[in-house]
Tab-separated table of C-alpha atoms in Angstrom:
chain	number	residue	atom	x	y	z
A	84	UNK	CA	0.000	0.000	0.000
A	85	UNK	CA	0.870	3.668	-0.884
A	86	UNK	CA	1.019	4.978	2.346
A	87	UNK	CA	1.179	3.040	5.270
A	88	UNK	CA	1.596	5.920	8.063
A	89	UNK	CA	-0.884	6.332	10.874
A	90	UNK	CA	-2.233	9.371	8.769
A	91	UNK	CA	-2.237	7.831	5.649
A	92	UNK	CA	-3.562	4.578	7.518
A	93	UNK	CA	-6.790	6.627	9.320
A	94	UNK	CA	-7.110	8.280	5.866
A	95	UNK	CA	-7.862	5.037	4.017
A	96	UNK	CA	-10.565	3.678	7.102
A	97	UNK	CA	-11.800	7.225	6.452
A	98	UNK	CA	-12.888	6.463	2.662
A	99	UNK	CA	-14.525	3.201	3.466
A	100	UNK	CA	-16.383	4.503	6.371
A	101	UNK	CA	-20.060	3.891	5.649
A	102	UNK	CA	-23.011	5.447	8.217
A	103	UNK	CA	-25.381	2.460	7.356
A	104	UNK	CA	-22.893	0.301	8.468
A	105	UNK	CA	-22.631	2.221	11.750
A	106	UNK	CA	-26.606	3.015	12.167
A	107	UNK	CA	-27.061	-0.996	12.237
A	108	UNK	CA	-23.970	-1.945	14.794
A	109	UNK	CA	-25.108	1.317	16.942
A	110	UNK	CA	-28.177	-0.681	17.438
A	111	UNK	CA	-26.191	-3.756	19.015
A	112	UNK	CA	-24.202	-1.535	20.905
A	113	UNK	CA	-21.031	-0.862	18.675
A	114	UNK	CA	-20.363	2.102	16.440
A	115	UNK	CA	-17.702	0.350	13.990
A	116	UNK	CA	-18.486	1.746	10.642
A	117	UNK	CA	-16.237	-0.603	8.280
A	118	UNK	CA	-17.501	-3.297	6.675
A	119	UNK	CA	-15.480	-6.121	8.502
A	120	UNK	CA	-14.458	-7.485	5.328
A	121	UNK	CA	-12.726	-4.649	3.948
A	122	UNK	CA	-11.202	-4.098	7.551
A	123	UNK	CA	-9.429	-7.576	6.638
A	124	UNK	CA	-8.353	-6.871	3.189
A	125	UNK	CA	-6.908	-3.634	4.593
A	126	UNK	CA	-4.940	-5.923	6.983
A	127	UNK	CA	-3.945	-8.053	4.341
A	128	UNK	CA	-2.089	-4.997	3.150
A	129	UNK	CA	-0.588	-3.594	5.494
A	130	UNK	CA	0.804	-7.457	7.460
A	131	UNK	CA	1.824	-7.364	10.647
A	132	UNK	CA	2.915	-3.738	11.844
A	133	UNK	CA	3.401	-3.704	15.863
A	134	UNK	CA	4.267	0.203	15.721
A	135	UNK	CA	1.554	0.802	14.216
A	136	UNK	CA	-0.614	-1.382	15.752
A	137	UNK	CA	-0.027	1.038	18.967
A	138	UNK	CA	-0.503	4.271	17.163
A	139	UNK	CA	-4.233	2.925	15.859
A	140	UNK	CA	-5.379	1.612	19.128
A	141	UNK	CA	-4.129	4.703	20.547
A	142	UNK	CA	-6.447	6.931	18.950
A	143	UNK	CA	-9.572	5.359	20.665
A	144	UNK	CA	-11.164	4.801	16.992
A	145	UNK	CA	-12.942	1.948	16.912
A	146	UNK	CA	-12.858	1.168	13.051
A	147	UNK	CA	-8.639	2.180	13.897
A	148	UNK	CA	-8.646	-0.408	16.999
A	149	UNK	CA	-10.309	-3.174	15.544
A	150	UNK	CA	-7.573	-2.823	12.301
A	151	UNK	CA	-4.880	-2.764	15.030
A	152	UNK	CA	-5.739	-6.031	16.356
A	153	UNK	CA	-5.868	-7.508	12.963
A	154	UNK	CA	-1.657	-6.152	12.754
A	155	UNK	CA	-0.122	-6.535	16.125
A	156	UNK	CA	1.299	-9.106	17.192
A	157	UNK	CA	0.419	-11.021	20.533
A	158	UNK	CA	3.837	-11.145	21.706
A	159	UNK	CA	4.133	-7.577	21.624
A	160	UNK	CA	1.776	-7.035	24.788
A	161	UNK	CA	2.591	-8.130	27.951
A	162	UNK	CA	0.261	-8.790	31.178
A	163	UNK	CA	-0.552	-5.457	32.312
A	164	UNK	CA	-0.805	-3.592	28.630
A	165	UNK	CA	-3.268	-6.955	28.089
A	166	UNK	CA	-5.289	-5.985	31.360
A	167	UNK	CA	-5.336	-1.955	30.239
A	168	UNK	CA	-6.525	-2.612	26.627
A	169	UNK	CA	-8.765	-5.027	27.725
A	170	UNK	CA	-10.688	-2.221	30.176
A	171	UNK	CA	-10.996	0.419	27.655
A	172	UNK	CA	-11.772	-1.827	24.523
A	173	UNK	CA	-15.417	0.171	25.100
A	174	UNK	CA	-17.065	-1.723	22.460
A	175	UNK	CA	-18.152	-5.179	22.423
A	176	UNK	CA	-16.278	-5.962	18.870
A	177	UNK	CA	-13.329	-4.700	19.648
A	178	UNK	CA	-13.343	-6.923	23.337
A	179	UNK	CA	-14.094	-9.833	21.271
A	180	UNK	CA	-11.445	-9.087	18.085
A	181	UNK	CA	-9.336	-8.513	21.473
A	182	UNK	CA	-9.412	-11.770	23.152
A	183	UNK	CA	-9.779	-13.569	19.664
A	184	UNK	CA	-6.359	-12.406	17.961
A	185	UNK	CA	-4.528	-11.230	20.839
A	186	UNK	CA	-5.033	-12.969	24.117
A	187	UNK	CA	-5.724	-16.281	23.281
A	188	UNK	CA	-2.713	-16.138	21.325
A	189	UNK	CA	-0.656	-14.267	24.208
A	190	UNK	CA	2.094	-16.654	27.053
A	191	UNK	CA	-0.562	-14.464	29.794
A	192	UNK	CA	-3.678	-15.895	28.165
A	193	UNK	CA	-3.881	-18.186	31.366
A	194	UNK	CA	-2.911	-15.618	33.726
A	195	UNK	CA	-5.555	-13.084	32.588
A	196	UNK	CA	-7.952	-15.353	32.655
A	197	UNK	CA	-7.579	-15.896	36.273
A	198	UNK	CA	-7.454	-13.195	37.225
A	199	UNK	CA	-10.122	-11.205	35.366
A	200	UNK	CA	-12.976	-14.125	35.778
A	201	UNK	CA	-13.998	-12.800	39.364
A	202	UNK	CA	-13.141	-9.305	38.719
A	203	UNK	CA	-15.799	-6.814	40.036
A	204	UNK	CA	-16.315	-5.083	36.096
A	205	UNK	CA	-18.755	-7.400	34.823
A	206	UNK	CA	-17.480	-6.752	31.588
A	207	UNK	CA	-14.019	-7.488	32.401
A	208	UNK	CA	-15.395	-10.855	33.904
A	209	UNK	CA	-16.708	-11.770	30.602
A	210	UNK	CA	-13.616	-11.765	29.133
A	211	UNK	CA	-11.922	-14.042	32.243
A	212	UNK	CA	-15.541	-16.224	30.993
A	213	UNK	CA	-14.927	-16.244	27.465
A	214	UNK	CA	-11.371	-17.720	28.154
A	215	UNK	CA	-12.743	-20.288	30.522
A	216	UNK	CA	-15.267	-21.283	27.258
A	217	UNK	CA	-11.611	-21.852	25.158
A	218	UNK	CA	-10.377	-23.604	28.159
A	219	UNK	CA	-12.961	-25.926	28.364
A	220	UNK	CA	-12.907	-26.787	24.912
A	221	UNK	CA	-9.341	-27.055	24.161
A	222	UNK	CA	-7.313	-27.620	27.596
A	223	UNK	CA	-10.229	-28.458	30.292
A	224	UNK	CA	-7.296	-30.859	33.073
A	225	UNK	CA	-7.133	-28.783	35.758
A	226	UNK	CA	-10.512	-26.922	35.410
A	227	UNK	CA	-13.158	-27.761	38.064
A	228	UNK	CA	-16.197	-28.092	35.835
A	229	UNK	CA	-18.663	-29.237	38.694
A	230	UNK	CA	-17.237	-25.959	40.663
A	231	UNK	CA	-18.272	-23.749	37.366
A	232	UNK	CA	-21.776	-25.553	37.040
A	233	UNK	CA	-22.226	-23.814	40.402
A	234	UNK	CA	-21.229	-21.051	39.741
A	235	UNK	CA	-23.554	-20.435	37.127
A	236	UNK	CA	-26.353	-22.117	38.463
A	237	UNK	CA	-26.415	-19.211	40.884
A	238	UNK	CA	-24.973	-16.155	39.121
A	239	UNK	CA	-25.964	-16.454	35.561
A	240	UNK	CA	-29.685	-15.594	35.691
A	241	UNK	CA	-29.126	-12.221	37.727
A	242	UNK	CA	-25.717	-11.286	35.795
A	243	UNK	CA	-25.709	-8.387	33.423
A	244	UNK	CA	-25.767	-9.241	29.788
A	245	UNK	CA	-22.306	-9.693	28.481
A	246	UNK	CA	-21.513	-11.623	31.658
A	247	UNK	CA	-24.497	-13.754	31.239
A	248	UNK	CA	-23.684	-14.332	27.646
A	249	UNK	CA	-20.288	-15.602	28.151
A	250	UNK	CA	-21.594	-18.048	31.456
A	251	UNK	CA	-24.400	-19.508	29.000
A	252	UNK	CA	-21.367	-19.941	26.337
A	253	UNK	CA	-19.452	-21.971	29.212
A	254	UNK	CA	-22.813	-23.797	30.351
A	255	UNK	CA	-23.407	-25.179	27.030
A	256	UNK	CA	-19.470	-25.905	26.176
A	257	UNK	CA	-19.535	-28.112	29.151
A	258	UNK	CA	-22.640	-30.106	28.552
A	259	UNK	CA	-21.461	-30.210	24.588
A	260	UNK	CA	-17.612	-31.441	25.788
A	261	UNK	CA	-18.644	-33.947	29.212
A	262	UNK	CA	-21.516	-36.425	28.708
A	263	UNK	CA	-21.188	-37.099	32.446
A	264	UNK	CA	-22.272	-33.397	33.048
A	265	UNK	CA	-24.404	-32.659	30.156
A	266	UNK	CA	-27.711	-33.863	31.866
A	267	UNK	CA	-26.880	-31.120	34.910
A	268	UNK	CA	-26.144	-28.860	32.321
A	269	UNK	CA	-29.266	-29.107	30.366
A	270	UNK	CA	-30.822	-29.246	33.694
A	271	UNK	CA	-29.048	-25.976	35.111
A	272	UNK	CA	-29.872	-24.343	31.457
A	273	UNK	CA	-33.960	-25.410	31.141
A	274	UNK	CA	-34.350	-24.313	35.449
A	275	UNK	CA	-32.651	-20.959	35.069
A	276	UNK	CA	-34.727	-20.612	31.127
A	277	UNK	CA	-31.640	-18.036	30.080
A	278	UNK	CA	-32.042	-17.212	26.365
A	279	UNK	CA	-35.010	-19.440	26.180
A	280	UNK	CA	-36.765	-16.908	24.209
A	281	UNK	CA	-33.997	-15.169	22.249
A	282	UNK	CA	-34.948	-14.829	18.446
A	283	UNK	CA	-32.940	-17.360	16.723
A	284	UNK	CA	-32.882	-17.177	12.459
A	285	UNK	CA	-33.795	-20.298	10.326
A	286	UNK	CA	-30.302	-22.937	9.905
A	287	UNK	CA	-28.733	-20.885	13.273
A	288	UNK	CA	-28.475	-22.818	16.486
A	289	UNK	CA	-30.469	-21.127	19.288
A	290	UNK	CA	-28.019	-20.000	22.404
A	291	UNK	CA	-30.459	-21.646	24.951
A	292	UNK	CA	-27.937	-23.657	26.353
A	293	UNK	CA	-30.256	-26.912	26.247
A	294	UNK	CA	-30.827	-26.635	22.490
A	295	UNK	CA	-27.400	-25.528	22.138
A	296	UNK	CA	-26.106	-28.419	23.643
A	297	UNK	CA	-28.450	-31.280	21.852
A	298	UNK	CA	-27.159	-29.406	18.065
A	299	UNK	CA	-23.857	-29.741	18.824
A	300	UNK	CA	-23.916	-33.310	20.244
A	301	UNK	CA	-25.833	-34.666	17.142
A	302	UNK	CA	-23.819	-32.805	14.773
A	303	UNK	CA	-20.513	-34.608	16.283
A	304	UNK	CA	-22.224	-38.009	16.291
């Protein structure tokens, strides 16, 4: 690419910015304004750039911080800049593109996810959640799954909606994973009724954990 300064960088998101694009994410809560495609192809570009993978996130954009993930590197970040980006991500895409291409991929993925799963931010929590999902599905020795059944069956109906989302994610991941706790799971998931209701389009699998966890079961038979 012509110019691949933070200027010239900002100037290109700048001439794909489209406000339908925004109008619709405002509506779930983010304001990214890029079509995600495009965001890649941009990245595809550019390759990794750590430099100016800072200078984008810096600038609090969230079409600019969602490109920065897509060109850092995960070594780049250690612990603490980890626990900082993670508390001003802001926007739900960007927490998700953050723990996605960065964390998961990061020597303090483990470490974080320790130590943000009881933090007080239910937001942050989320993200010590979302790891404990990958955890379960990839890496599970050493996890006490009966001890996070628990858990859930007493916070997740009462927690606020991010947090609830990524507890519902690790409900369902543990019935789909262990058939010796998948009937307490669906049990746990058709008491508490979380997401029993939530509008699900045709050929998508509905989040209600019990649902959740029958699709994926017959799918891997």
């Amino acid at each position: 690419m012509a110019d691949a300064t933070l200027s010239g960088v900002l100037a290109r998101l700048a001439e794909l910015d489209d406000p339908k694009i925004r109008a619709v994410n405002e509506n779930h809560g983010d304001d990214h304004s890029v079509n995600l495609g495009k965001l890649r192809a941009l990245a595809k570009e550019l390759k990794a750039q750590p430099d100016l993978a800072r200078e984008l996130w810096q600038t609090g954009d969230t079409n600019a911080r969602l490109l920065a993930l897509l060109v850092a590197r995960p070594k780049q970040f250690d612990r603490d800049e980890l626990d900082a980006m993670l508390r001003e991500a802001g926007k739900p895409k960007v927490q998700d593109w953050l723990l996605a291409n960065i964390v998961k991929k990061s020597r303090c993925a483990e470490e974080l996810r320790v130590a943000w799963f009881d933090d007080p931010d239910p937001v942050v929590a989320s993200a010590g959640w979302a790891l404990t999902v990958d955890r379960v599905a990839k890496k599970p020795d050493g996890l006490d799954l009966p001890g996070l059944l628990d858990v859930i069956e007493t916070e997740m109906k009462a927690a606020p909606e991010r947090l609830q989302w990524a507890m519902n994610h690790c409900l369902a991941q543990i019935g789909i994973e262990n058939p010796g706790l998948r009937a307490r799971a669906i049990g746990i998931g058709e008491r508490l009724g979380v997401l029993e209701d939530y509008p699900t389009p045709p050929n998508c699998t509905s989040p209600y954990a019990p649902v959740w966890i029958a699709e994926m079961v017959k799918r891997q038979a």
